Amino acid sequence: MRIQFWGTRGSIAKPGPSTARYGGNTSCVEVRSASGTLVVLDCGTGAHPLGQKLMSAGLKGMRGHILISHTHWDHIQGLPFFAPLFVPGNDWEIYGPKGLGQSLREALAGQMQYTYFPVTLDQFGATIRYHDLVEGSFEIDDIKVSTHYLNHPALTLGYRMEADGVAVVYCCDHEPHSPILATGQGEITGQDQRYAAFIDGADLLIHDAQYTAEEYPAKVGWGHSPIEYAVKIGQHAGVKRIALTHHDPLRDDEAIDRVLESVRARLRENGSPIEVFAAVEGQTVEVEASVAKFSEHPTGEFQAETRIEQAFVRRSLLLGIVDPHVTAVLSEAARAEGIPTGFVSDSDTAQKLILEDRPSLVMLEHDVPRIDGMEICRAIRRDLVAEDDTKLPIIMVAARQDLPAGMAAGVTDWLIKPFTISYARTKVRAWILRAACHWMKASVPEDEERRLASLHELSILDTEPEERFDRITRLAAAVFDVPIALVSLVDKDRQWFKSCHGISATETSREVSFCAHVVCNRETMLVSDTLQDPRFGDNPLVVNDPRIRFYAGCPLILADGSCVGTLCLVDTRPRSLEGPDVGLLQDLRDLTVQELRGPDRFRGT
Ligand SMILES: [Zn+2]
Ligand SMILES: [Zn+2]
């Protein structure tokens, strides 16, 4: 892979004589695989000169992919100035983290509202498709891309790209999960360990290095790494080369030289083989498969914990295509994703299969008179409105795009012939990923009557807050570093909070309750990322306040076996809970159950 840096500055563009060598433009990196696949990492102001270069090559029908780490200004401000997006006939895919409440497209459109910019997002001349990503992996032609949530105030993804036998990882903006690591000392554990697994064995790691360890204590929580951390985690993960980037706007060229020299001196002292450099605007780096690999860290393929479409594979792809070649390509794409395929050729069978199979994606061909995709689409939409399921994506495959007719028929998107297998496969995957998932109500447990009787016998519902419970939720929130911890009791139609740390609401309906699932299954439930979980992706508590992204709940089971509620943790960012931490949460749960039994009964045991 060939890498070229077009913007290496963090936070704000900083042109001028003091930054002339390392550069003043904000984040933008060009990546090319050997076969020519073009990926642009972030679109800070560096995207402007990159766009100029691409245009000067005079390519017709340019294809490219933009991976946005997050939508902070310094990562998207160059987008409205990226010339290839304005050229009709060009084809661009833009990927970014699936946000809350608004899509990537809406977030990008925000900075191009008329108040801020004279041209709107809709006026780009190129064909542009937007993809909202969660943590997982997917493919861009010959490049395998894996994503990982970084530690930053905005929802931010790191990207790992594997192609041509090498791995390049881009992590901007990110700060250590454990502040102790900021000095380059301390043991890498927990979330930092998960992060290390993501960058493991990379041939090139492009890493946020905005601060020094000395500056960091005043910047904790700002979402950026000290250089010492970037180097330490890179060493730990067996990375071969680190490009330090996102240089602080207050650090001039001489200061970067000095910091770099001191880092290198320390590495020399320790005899470390790792190569560290500060990224320079305009610099190109060839990343080639090296013969001499570090034995304990071969460039292994990183295995994302979840495949992106995992939550959706239980559903199917429905094809209504007459062209045998296209049918073969799309079925192959679906098969590669482990998605079962159904086939239809007319409106009647389509309507029937949709009701029976509940596919997550429909692809129809419009090639009259052989097949009238538009008519089938209209028929499906008529049925779905009746069934109150209007979110099913329907993709029209055609030689030509007819937007007004498509919109009237309810077409979600278009796939224009001819296309390659890898292109179709990326599309199928992206559409299935985008397919809306619906939240699931918890079932009612079998012992519901007895359970409710036991709960009511406690005479605790609607009582005043008590310190003996509040100290447990306060402790839980502090120990696990989450904003919200609750003692939740699941009543007939509601969940009522005996103690609520971090939110003011004292109850919600049982319909939307996460805890009701725990009460039903009587087991600890961990949801690392609600948006990836079909049970919760569209839950009102996820898409609206308090915008739950992470949930961990332990059942409160009384001596008579009734499960009355949970002790639970909630965070607005995706995260995971490791084994020992689950044990700790269960310990706190046991204390909660003791308190539920009441001081008198407790004394007797
Ligand atoms: Zn930034
Ligand atoms: Zn940022």
Coordinates of C-alpha atoms and ligand atoms in Angstrom, one line a residue:
M1 CA 0.0 0.0 0.0
R2 CA 1.1 3.5 -0.7
I3 CA 0.3 6.2 1.8
Q4 CA 0.5 10.0 1.3
F5 CA -0.2 12.5 4.0
W6 CA -2.2 15.6 3.0
G7 CA -3.0 17.0 6.4
T8 CA -1.2 16.2 9.6
R9 CA -2.3 19.0 11.9
G10 CA -4.8 18.5 14.8
S11 CA -7.8 20.6 15.8
I12 CA -7.4 23.6 13.5
A13 CA -5.5 24.4 10.3
K14 CA -2.2 26.2 11.2
P15 CA -0.5 27.5 8.1
G16 CA 2.5 29.8 8.4
P17 CA 6.3 29.9 8.7
S18 CA 6.4 28.1 12.1
T19 CA 4.6 25.0 10.7
A20 CA 6.0 25.1 7.1
R21 CA 7.9 21.8 7.4
Y22 CA 5.4 19.4 9.1
G23 CA 2.4 21.3 7.5
G24 CA -0.6 23.2 8.5
N25 CA -3.5 21.3 7.0
T26 CA -5.8 19.2 9.2
S27 CA -6.2 15.4 8.9
C28 CA -6.3 13.8 5.5
V29 CA -4.4 10.7 4.3
E30 CA -4.5 9.1 0.9
V31 CA -4.2 5.3 0.7
R32 CA -3.7 3.3 -2.5
S33 CA -3.6 -0.5 -2.8
A34 CA -1.4 -2.0 -5.4
S35 CA -4.4 -2.6 -7.6
G36 CA -5.3 1.1 -7.4
T37 CA -8.2 1.1 -4.9
L38 CA -8.3 4.6 -3.5
V39 CA -9.2 5.3 0.1
V40 CA -9.1 8.8 1.7
L41 CA -8.9 8.8 5.5
D42 CA -10.6 11.8 6.8
C43 CA -11.4 15.1 5.0
G44 CA -9.7 17.8 7.0
T45 CA -8.4 20.8 5.0
G46 CA -5.7 18.5 3.5
A47 CA -8.5 17.1 1.3
H48 CA -8.3 20.3 -0.8
P49 CA -4.8 19.8 -2.2
L50 CA -5.5 16.1 -2.5
G51 CA -8.6 16.9 -4.6
Q52 CA -6.6 19.2 -6.8
K53 CA -4.0 16.5 -7.4
L54 CA -6.6 13.9 -8.3
M55 CA -8.3 16.4 -10.6
S56 CA -5.1 17.2 -12.4
A57 CA -4.7 13.6 -13.3
G58 CA -7.7 14.2 -15.5
L59 CA -9.4 10.9 -14.8
K60 CA -12.9 10.3 -16.1
G61 CA -15.3 8.4 -13.9
M62 CA -13.1 8.5 -10.8
R63 CA -14.0 6.0 -8.1
G64 CA -13.0 6.5 -4.5
H65 CA -13.9 5.8 -0.9
I66 CA -13.7 8.2 2.0
L67 CA -13.5 6.8 5.6
I68 CA -14.4 9.5 8.1
S69 CA -13.2 8.8 11.7
H70 CA -15.7 11.2 13.1
T71 CA -17.4 14.5 12.2
H72 CA -15.4 17.0 14.2
W73 CA -14.5 19.9 12.0
D74 CA -10.8 19.1 11.6
H75 CA -11.8 15.8 10.0
I76 CA -14.5 17.0 7.6
Q77 CA -13.9 20.6 6.8
G78 CA -12.2 19.9 3.5
L79 CA -15.1 17.8 2.2
P80 CA -16.9 20.8 0.6
F81 CA -13.6 21.7 -1.1
F82 CA -12.8 18.2 -2.3
A83 CA -13.1 18.8 -6.1
P84 CA -13.7 15.2 -7.2
L85 CA -17.1 15.2 -5.5
F86 CA -18.4 17.9 -7.8
V87 CA -17.7 16.1 -11.1
P88 CA -20.6 14.2 -12.7
G89 CA -19.7 10.7 -13.5
N90 CA -17.4 10.3 -10.5
D91 CA -18.5 7.7 -8.0
W92 CA -17.7 8.1 -4.3
E93 CA -18.6 6.1 -1.2
I94 CA -18.4 7.9 2.1
Y95 CA -18.2 5.8 5.3
G96 CA -18.4 7.0 8.9
P97 CA -19.5 6.0 12.4
K98 CA -23.3 5.5 12.8
G99 CA -24.2 8.4 15.0
L100 CA -27.1 8.9 17.3
G101 CA -30.2 10.6 16.1
Q102 CA -28.7 11.6 12.8
S103 CA -27.0 9.7 10.0
L104 CA -23.5 10.4 8.6
R105 CA -25.1 12.1 5.7
E106 CA -27.1 14.4 7.9
A107 CA -24.1 15.3 10.0
L108 CA -22.0 16.1 6.8
A109 CA -25.0 18.1 5.4
G110 CA -25.0 20.2 8.6
Q111 CA -21.7 21.9 7.8
M112 CA -22.9 22.7 4.3
Q113 CA -26.2 24.4 5.4
Y114 CA -26.6 27.7 3.6
T115 CA -25.6 29.7 6.7
Y116 CA -22.1 28.1 6.6
F117 CA -21.4 27.4 3.0
P118 CA -22.9 28.4 -0.4
V119 CA -23.2 24.9 -1.9
T120 CA -25.3 22.2 -0.2
L121 CA -24.5 18.5 0.0
D122 CA -27.2 17.8 -2.6
Q123 CA -25.3 19.8 -5.2
F124 CA -22.3 17.5 -5.4
G125 CA -22.2 16.4 -9.0
A126 CA -20.7 12.9 -8.4
T127 CA -22.8 9.9 -7.4
I128 CA -22.2 9.6 -3.6
R129 CA -23.4 6.9 -1.3
Y130 CA -23.2 7.2 2.5
H131 CA -22.6 4.3 4.8
D132 CA -23.1 4.4 8.6
L133 CA -20.7 2.0 10.3
V134 CA -20.5 0.3 13.6
E135 CA -17.6 -1.8 15.0
G136 CA -16.8 -4.8 12.7
S137 CA -15.3 -5.5 9.3
F138 CA -16.2 -5.1 5.6
E139 CA -14.4 -4.9 2.3
I140 CA -13.6 -2.1 -0.1
D141 CA -12.6 -3.9 -3.3
D142 CA -9.3 -5.6 -2.4
I143 CA -8.9 -3.9 1.0
K144 CA -10.3 -5.5 4.1
V145 CA -11.4 -2.8 6.5
S146 CA -12.0 -3.3 10.2
T147 CA -13.3 -0.7 12.6
H148 CA -12.8 -0.1 16.3
Y149 CA -14.4 2.6 18.5
L150 CA -11.8 5.0 19.8
N151 CA -11.8 6.9 23.1
H152 CA -12.8 10.4 22.0
P153 CA -15.7 12.7 23.1
A154 CA -17.4 12.2 19.7
L155 CA -18.2 8.7 18.4
T156 CA -15.0 7.9 16.5
L157 CA -13.8 4.9 14.6
G158 CA -10.3 3.8 14.0
Y159 CA -9.7 2.0 10.7
R160 CA -7.5 -1.0 10.0
M161 CA -6.8 -1.7 6.3
E162 CA -5.4 -5.0 5.1
A163 CA -4.3 -5.5 1.5
D164 CA -1.2 -6.5 -0.4
G165 CA 0.0 -8.6 2.6
V166 CA 0.3 -5.6 4.9
A167 CA -1.8 -3.8 7.5
V168 CA -2.1 -0.1 7.9
V169 CA -4.0 1.3 10.9
Y170 CA -5.4 4.8 11.2
C171 CA -6.3 6.0 14.7
C172 CA -7.2 9.7 15.0
D173 CA -8.5 10.9 17.5
H174 CA -7.9 8.7 20.5
E175 CA -6.7 9.0 24.1
P176 CA -5.6 6.2 26.5
H177 CA -8.5 4.5 28.3
S178 CA -6.3 4.3 31.4
P179 CA -4.7 7.7 32.1
I180 CA -1.7 5.9 33.9
L181 CA -0.5 4.8 30.4
A182 CA -0.1 8.5 29.3
T183 CA 3.4 8.5 30.7
G184 CA 4.4 5.5 28.7
Q185 CA 4.5 3.5 31.9
G186 CA 2.1 1.0 33.5
E187 CA 0.4 -2.2 32.3
I188 CA -1.8 -2.3 29.3
T189 CA -5.1 -3.9 30.4
G190 CA -8.9 -3.8 29.7
Q191 CA -10.0 -1.5 27.0
D192 CA -6.4 -0.5 26.1
Q193 CA -5.7 -4.2 25.6
R194 CA -8.7 -4.5 23.2
Y195 CA -7.3 -1.5 21.4
A196 CA -3.8 -3.1 21.2
A197 CA -5.4 -6.2 19.7
F198 CA -6.9 -3.9 17.0
I199 CA -3.6 -2.4 16.0
D200 CA -1.7 -5.7 16.5
G201 CA 1.2 -6.3 14.2
A202 CA 0.4 -3.3 11.9
D203 CA 3.1 -2.5 9.4
L204 CA 2.2 1.2 9.8
L205 CA 0.2 2.8 12.6
I206 CA -0.9 6.3 11.9
H207 CA -1.6 7.6 15.4
D208 CA -2.9 10.7 17.2
A209 CA 0.0 12.2 19.0
Q210 CA -1.3 15.7 19.9
Y211 CA 0.3 16.0 23.4
T212 CA 3.3 15.0 25.4
A213 CA 3.1 13.1 28.6
E214 CA 4.0 16.3 30.4
E215 CA 1.1 18.2 28.8
Y216 CA -1.4 15.4 29.1
P217 CA -2.6 15.8 32.8
A218 CA -4.2 19.2 31.9
K219 CA -5.9 17.6 28.8
V220 CA -7.4 14.4 30.2
G221 CA -10.8 13.8 28.6
W222 CA -10.0 15.9 25.5
G223 CA -9.7 12.8 23.4
H224 CA -6.1 12.9 22.3
S225 CA -3.0 10.8 22.9
P226 CA 0.4 11.8 24.4
I227 CA 3.2 10.6 22.1
E228 CA 4.5 8.4 24.8
Y229 CA 1.2 6.4 24.8
A230 CA 1.2 6.1 21.0
V231 CA 4.7 4.6 21.1
K232 CA 4.0 2.4 24.1
I233 CA 0.8 0.8 22.7
G234 CA 2.5 0.5 19.3
Q235 CA 5.4 -1.4 20.9
H236 CA 3.2 -3.6 22.9
A237 CA 1.2 -4.5 19.8
G238 CA 4.3 -5.3 17.7
V239 CA 3.7 -2.5 15.3
K240 CA 6.6 -1.9 12.9
R241 CA 6.3 1.8 12.1
I242 CA 4.4 4.6 13.8
A243 CA 3.6 7.8 12.0
L244 CA 2.7 10.4 14.7
T245 CA 0.1 12.8 13.5
H246 CA -2.6 15.3 14.5
H247 CA 0.2 17.6 15.6
D248 CA -0.9 20.2 18.2
P249 CA -1.6 23.6 16.5
L250 CA 0.6 25.1 19.2
R251 CA 3.6 22.9 18.4
D252 CA 5.9 24.5 15.8
D253 CA 8.3 22.5 13.6
E254 CA 11.3 22.8 16.0
A255 CA 9.2 21.6 18.9
I256 CA 8.1 18.5 16.9
D257 CA 11.7 17.9 16.1
R258 CA 12.6 18.1 19.8
V259 CA 9.8 15.8 21.0
L260 CA 10.6 13.3 18.2
E261 CA 14.3 13.2 19.0
S262 CA 13.7 12.5 22.7
V263 CA 11.3 9.7 21.9
R264 CA 13.8 8.2 19.5
A265 CA 16.6 8.5 22.0
R266 CA 14.6 6.5 24.6
L267 CA 13.8 3.8 22.0
R268 CA 17.5 3.6 21.1
E269 CA 18.4 3.2 24.8
N270 CA 15.9 0.3 25.1
G271 CA 17.1 -1.3 21.8
S272 CA 13.6 -1.2 20.4
P273 CA 13.3 -2.1 16.7
I274 CA 10.2 0.1 16.2
E275 CA 10.5 3.0 13.8
V276 CA 8.8 6.3 14.9
F277 CA 8.4 9.4 12.7
A278 CA 6.3 12.5 12.7
A279 CA 4.1 12.7 9.6
V280 CA 4.9 15.5 7.2
E281 CA 2.4 17.0 4.9
G282 CA 3.1 15.7 1.4
Q283 CA 5.2 12.8 2.5
T284 CA 4.6 9.4 0.9
V285 CA 5.3 6.1 2.6
E286 CA 5.4 2.8 0.8
V287 CA 4.2 0.0 3.0
E288 CA 5.5 -3.4 1.7
A289 CA 5.3 -6.8 3.2
S290 CA 8.6 -7.2 5.0
V291 CA 10.5 -10.5 5.0
A292 CA 11.9 -10.0 8.5
K293 CA 8.8 -10.2 10.7
F294 CA 8.9 -10.0 14.5
S295 CA 8.4 -13.6 15.6
E296 CA 5.8 -13.0 18.3
H297 CA 3.9 -10.6 16.1
P298 CA 3.4 -11.8 12.6
T299 CA 1.1 -9.5 10.5
G300 CA -1.8 -11.6 11.5
E301 CA -5.3 -10.8 10.2
F302 CA -7.1 -8.9 12.9
Q303 CA -10.4 -10.7 13.7
A304 CA -13.1 -8.1 14.4
E305 CA -15.1 -9.3 17.4
T306 CA -18.3 -9.1 15.4
R307 CA -18.9 -9.2 11.7
I308 CA -20.7 -6.1 10.8
E309 CA -23.9 -7.7 9.6
Q310 CA -24.0 -10.3 12.4
A311 CA -27.1 -8.8 13.8
F312 CA -29.0 -9.2 10.6
V313 CA -27.9 -12.6 9.1
R314 CA -30.9 -14.3 10.6
R315 CA -32.9 -12.6 7.8
S316 CA -32.6 -12.9 4.1
L317 CA -32.1 -11.3 0.7
L318 CA -34.9 -11.4 -1.7
L319 CA -33.9 -11.2 -5.4
G320 CA -36.2 -10.3 -8.3
I321 CA -33.7 -10.3 -11.2
V322 CA -34.0 -11.8 -14.7
D323 CA -30.4 -11.3 -15.9
P324 CA -28.7 -14.6 -15.0
H325 CA -25.3 -13.0 -14.7
V326 CA -26.6 -10.4 -12.2
T327 CA -28.5 -13.0 -10.3
A328 CA -25.3 -15.1 -10.0
V329 CA -23.2 -12.1 -8.8
L330 CA -25.8 -11.0 -6.2
S331 CA -26.5 -14.6 -4.9
E332 CA -22.7 -15.1 -4.6
A333 CA -22.4 -11.8 -2.7
A334 CA -25.2 -12.8 -0.3
R335 CA -23.8 -16.3 0.1
A336 CA -20.4 -14.9 1.0
E337 CA -22.1 -12.9 3.8
G338 CA -24.0 -16.0 5.0
I339 CA -27.4 -14.6 4.0
P340 CA -30.0 -16.9 2.6
T341 CA -31.5 -15.8 -0.7
G342 CA -35.1 -16.0 -2.0
F343 CA -36.2 -15.5 -5.6
V344 CA -39.3 -13.8 -7.1
S345 CA -40.3 -12.9 -10.6
D346 CA -43.6 -11.1 -10.1
S347 CA -45.6 -9.0 -7.6
D348 CA -47.7 -11.9 -6.2
T349 CA -44.8 -14.1 -5.2
A350 CA -42.9 -11.1 -3.9
Q351 CA -45.8 -10.0 -1.6
K352 CA -46.1 -13.6 -0.4
L353 CA -42.4 -14.1 0.4
I354 CA -42.0 -10.8 2.1
L355 CA -44.7 -11.6 4.6
E356 CA -43.4 -15.1 5.1
D357 CA -39.6 -14.5 5.1
R358 CA -39.3 -11.0 6.4
P359 CA -36.2 -10.3 4.3
S360 CA -33.8 -7.6 5.4
L361 CA -33.1 -6.5 1.8
V362 CA -34.9 -6.7 -1.5
M363 CA -33.1 -6.2 -4.9
L364 CA -35.3 -5.9 -8.0
E365 CA -34.3 -5.5 -11.6
H366 CA -36.1 -3.0 -13.8
D367 CA -35.8 -4.1 -17.4
V368 CA -39.2 -3.8 -19.1
P369 CA -40.7 -5.9 -20.7
R370 CA -38.7 -8.7 -19.2
I371 CA -39.3 -7.6 -15.6
D372 CA -41.1 -4.6 -14.2
G373 CA -39.1 -3.9 -11.0
M374 CA -41.0 -0.7 -10.4
E375 CA -44.4 -2.4 -10.4
I376 CA -43.1 -5.1 -8.0
C377 CA -41.6 -2.4 -5.8
R378 CA -44.9 -0.6 -5.6
A379 CA -46.8 -3.8 -4.7
I380 CA -44.3 -4.5 -1.9
R381 CA -44.6 -1.0 -0.6
R382 CA -48.4 -1.3 -0.6
D383 CA -48.2 -4.4 1.5
L384 CA -45.6 -3.0 3.9
V385 CA -47.6 0.1 4.6
A386 CA -50.5 -2.2 5.5
E387 CA -48.1 -4.2 7.7
D388 CA -46.6 -1.1 9.2
D389 CA -43.1 -2.1 8.1
T390 CA -41.9 0.7 5.8
K391 CA -38.2 0.6 6.5
L392 CA -37.3 -2.4 4.3
P393 CA -34.7 -1.3 1.8
I394 CA -35.5 -2.0 -1.8
I395 CA -32.6 -1.7 -4.3
M396 CA -33.4 -1.3 -8.0
V397 CA -30.9 -2.8 -10.4
A398 CA -31.1 -1.1 -13.8
A399 CA -29.0 0.1 -16.7
R400 CA -30.1 3.6 -16.0
Q401 CA -31.2 5.5 -12.9
D402 CA -34.7 7.1 -12.9
L403 CA -34.8 9.0 -9.6
P404 CA -38.3 10.6 -9.8
A405 CA -40.0 7.3 -10.8
G406 CA -37.9 5.4 -8.2
M407 CA -38.9 7.8 -5.4
A408 CA -42.6 7.5 -6.4
A409 CA -42.3 3.7 -6.3
G410 CA -40.5 3.6 -3.0
V411 CA -37.0 2.6 -4.2
T412 CA -34.3 3.0 -1.5
D413 CA -31.3 3.0 -3.7
W414 CA -29.9 2.0 -7.1
L415 CA -27.3 -0.4 -8.4
I416 CA -26.4 0.5 -12.0
K417 CA -25.2 -2.1 -14.4
P418 CA -22.5 -3.2 -15.2
F419 CA -20.8 -3.8 -11.8
T420 CA -18.1 -6.1 -10.4
I421 CA -18.6 -8.9 -7.9
S422 CA -16.6 -7.1 -5.2
Y423 CA -18.5 -3.9 -5.8
A424 CA -21.9 -5.7 -5.5
R425 CA -20.7 -7.5 -2.4
T426 CA -19.7 -4.3 -0.7
K427 CA -23.1 -2.9 -1.6
V428 CA -25.1 -5.8 -0.3
R429 CA -23.2 -5.7 2.9
A430 CA -23.6 -2.0 3.3
W431 CA -27.3 -2.1 2.6
I432 CA -27.9 -4.9 5.0
L433 CA -26.0 -3.1 7.6
R434 CA -28.1 0.0 7.1
A435 CA -31.3 -2.1 7.1
A436 CA -33.2 -0.8 10.1
C437 CA -33.6 -3.2 13.0
H438 CA -36.5 -3.1 15.3
W439 CA -36.4 -3.2 19.0
M440 CA -37.8 -6.2 20.7
K441 CA -40.1 -6.1 23.7
A442 CA -39.0 -8.6 26.4
S443 CA -41.3 -11.6 26.9
V444 CA -43.3 -12.0 30.1
P445 CA -41.6 -14.5 32.4
E446 CA -43.5 -17.7 33.2
D447 CA -43.7 -17.0 36.9
E448 CA -45.0 -13.5 36.3
E449 CA -47.8 -13.6 38.9
R450 CA -45.7 -15.0 41.7
R451 CA -42.9 -12.6 40.7
L452 CA -45.1 -9.6 41.0
A453 CA -46.6 -10.8 44.3
S454 CA -43.1 -11.1 45.7
L455 CA -42.1 -7.7 44.4
H456 CA -45.2 -6.1 45.9
E457 CA -44.6 -7.9 49.2
L458 CA -41.3 -6.0 49.5
S459 CA -43.4 -2.8 49.9
I460 CA -40.7 -0.9 48.3
L461 CA -42.3 0.5 45.1
D462 CA -42.8 4.3 45.1
T463 CA -40.9 4.7 48.4
E464 CA -38.5 7.6 49.0
P465 CA -34.8 7.2 47.9
E466 CA -32.7 5.5 50.5
E467 CA -28.9 5.9 51.2
R468 CA -28.5 2.1 51.5
F469 CA -29.4 1.7 47.8
D470 CA -28.0 5.0 46.6
R471 CA -24.5 4.2 47.9
I472 CA -24.5 1.0 45.8
T473 CA -25.4 2.8 42.5
R474 CA -22.9 5.6 43.4
L475 CA -20.2 3.0 43.9
A476 CA -21.2 1.1 40.7
A477 CA -21.0 4.3 38.6
A478 CA -17.6 5.2 40.1
V479 CA -16.1 1.7 39.9
F480 CA -17.1 1.1 36.3
D481 CA -16.8 4.7 35.2
V482 CA -20.3 4.9 33.7
P483 CA -22.6 7.9 33.9
I484 CA -25.7 5.9 34.9
A485 CA -26.3 3.1 37.5
L486 CA -29.7 2.0 38.6
V487 CA -31.5 -0.3 40.9
S488 CA -34.5 -1.1 38.6
L489 CA -37.6 -3.0 39.7
V490 CA -39.7 -4.4 37.0
D491 CA -43.4 -3.9 37.8
K492 CA -46.4 -5.0 35.8
D493 CA -46.3 -2.2 33.2
R494 CA -43.3 -0.2 34.2
Q495 CA -39.7 -0.3 35.5
W496 CA -39.3 1.8 38.6
F497 CA -36.0 2.9 39.9
K498 CA -35.4 2.5 43.7
S499 CA -32.1 4.2 43.1
C500 CA -31.0 6.1 40.0
H501 CA -27.5 7.6 39.8
G502 CA -27.0 9.8 36.7
I503 CA -30.6 10.3 35.5
S504 CA -33.6 12.1 37.0
A505 CA -36.3 9.8 35.6
T506 CA -37.7 7.5 38.2
E507 CA -39.5 5.1 35.9
T508 CA -40.0 4.2 32.2
S509 CA -42.6 1.9 30.5
R510 CA -41.8 -1.8 30.7
E511 CA -42.1 -1.9 26.8
V512 CA -38.8 -0.2 26.3
S513 CA -37.1 -1.7 29.4
F514 CA -33.7 -3.4 29.0
C515 CA -34.1 -4.7 32.5
A516 CA -37.3 -6.6 31.5
H517 CA -35.1 -8.8 29.3
V518 CA -32.9 -9.6 32.3
V519 CA -35.9 -10.3 34.4
C520 CA -37.2 -12.7 31.8
N521 CA -33.9 -14.6 31.2
R522 CA -32.7 -14.4 34.9
E523 CA -29.1 -14.0 33.7
T524 CA -26.6 -11.1 33.6
M525 CA -27.0 -9.4 30.2
L526 CA -24.3 -7.4 28.5
V527 CA -25.0 -5.2 25.4
S528 CA -21.7 -3.8 24.2
D529 CA -23.2 -1.7 21.5
T530 CA -27.0 -1.3 21.3
L531 CA -26.8 -0.2 17.7
Q532 CA -25.4 -3.6 16.7
D533 CA -28.1 -5.5 18.6
P534 CA -31.4 -6.1 16.7
R535 CA -33.2 -6.3 20.1
F536 CA -32.3 -2.7 20.9
G537 CA -31.0 -0.8 17.8
D538 CA -34.3 1.1 17.4
N539 CA -35.3 1.2 21.1
P540 CA -36.6 4.7 22.0
L541 CA -34.1 4.7 24.9
V542 CA -31.4 4.2 22.3
V543 CA -32.5 6.6 19.6
N544 CA -33.7 9.3 22.1
D545 CA -32.5 10.4 25.5
P546 CA -30.7 8.9 27.5
R547 CA -29.2 7.4 24.2
I548 CA -28.1 4.1 25.7
R549 CA -25.2 2.6 23.8
F550 CA -24.0 0.2 26.5
Y551 CA -26.0 -1.8 29.0
A552 CA -25.0 -4.3 31.7
G553 CA -27.6 -5.7 34.1
C554 CA -27.6 -8.3 36.8
P555 CA -30.8 -9.9 37.9
L556 CA -32.1 -9.3 41.5
I557 CA -33.3 -12.7 42.6
L558 CA -35.0 -13.1 45.9
A559 CA -34.8 -16.1 48.3
D560 CA -38.1 -17.5 46.9
G561 CA -36.6 -17.5 43.4
S562 CA -38.5 -14.5 42.1
C563 CA -36.6 -12.1 39.8
V564 CA -37.8 -8.6 40.6
G565 CA -35.4 -6.4 38.8
T566 CA -31.8 -5.5 38.2
L567 CA -28.7 -3.6 39.3
C568 CA -27.6 -2.2 36.0
L569 CA -25.0 0.1 34.3
V570 CA -25.7 2.3 31.4
D571 CA -23.3 4.3 29.2
T572 CA -23.8 6.5 26.2
R573 CA -20.7 5.1 24.5
P574 CA -20.2 1.5 23.3
R575 CA -17.9 -0.4 25.6
S576 CA -17.3 -3.9 26.9
L577 CA -17.1 -5.5 30.4
E578 CA -14.4 -8.1 31.0
G579 CA -14.8 -11.2 33.1
P580 CA -13.5 -9.9 36.5
D581 CA -15.6 -6.8 36.1
V582 CA -18.7 -8.8 35.6
G583 CA -17.9 -10.6 38.9
L584 CA -17.6 -7.3 40.6
L585 CA -20.9 -6.1 39.3
Q586 CA -22.5 -9.3 40.5
D587 CA -21.0 -8.7 44.0
L588 CA -22.7 -5.3 44.1
R589 CA -25.9 -7.0 42.9
D590 CA -25.6 -9.4 45.9
L591 CA -25.4 -6.4 48.2
T592 CA -28.5 -5.0 46.6
V593 CA -30.4 -8.2 47.1
Q594 CA -29.4 -8.2 50.8
E595 CA -30.7 -4.6 51.1
L596 CA -34.0 -5.7 49.4
R597 CA -34.5 -8.4 52.0
G598 CA -34.4 -5.6 54.5
P599 CA -32.2 -4.9 57.5
D600 CA -34.2 -7.2 59.9
R601 CA -34.3 -10.2 57.7
F602 CA -30.7 -9.7 56.8
R603 CA -29.6 -9.8 60.4
G604 CA -31.2 -13.2 60.9
T605 CA -29.2 -14.9 58.1
Ligands
ZN1 ZN -9.2 15.9 15.4
ZN2 ZN -12.1 15.0 17.3

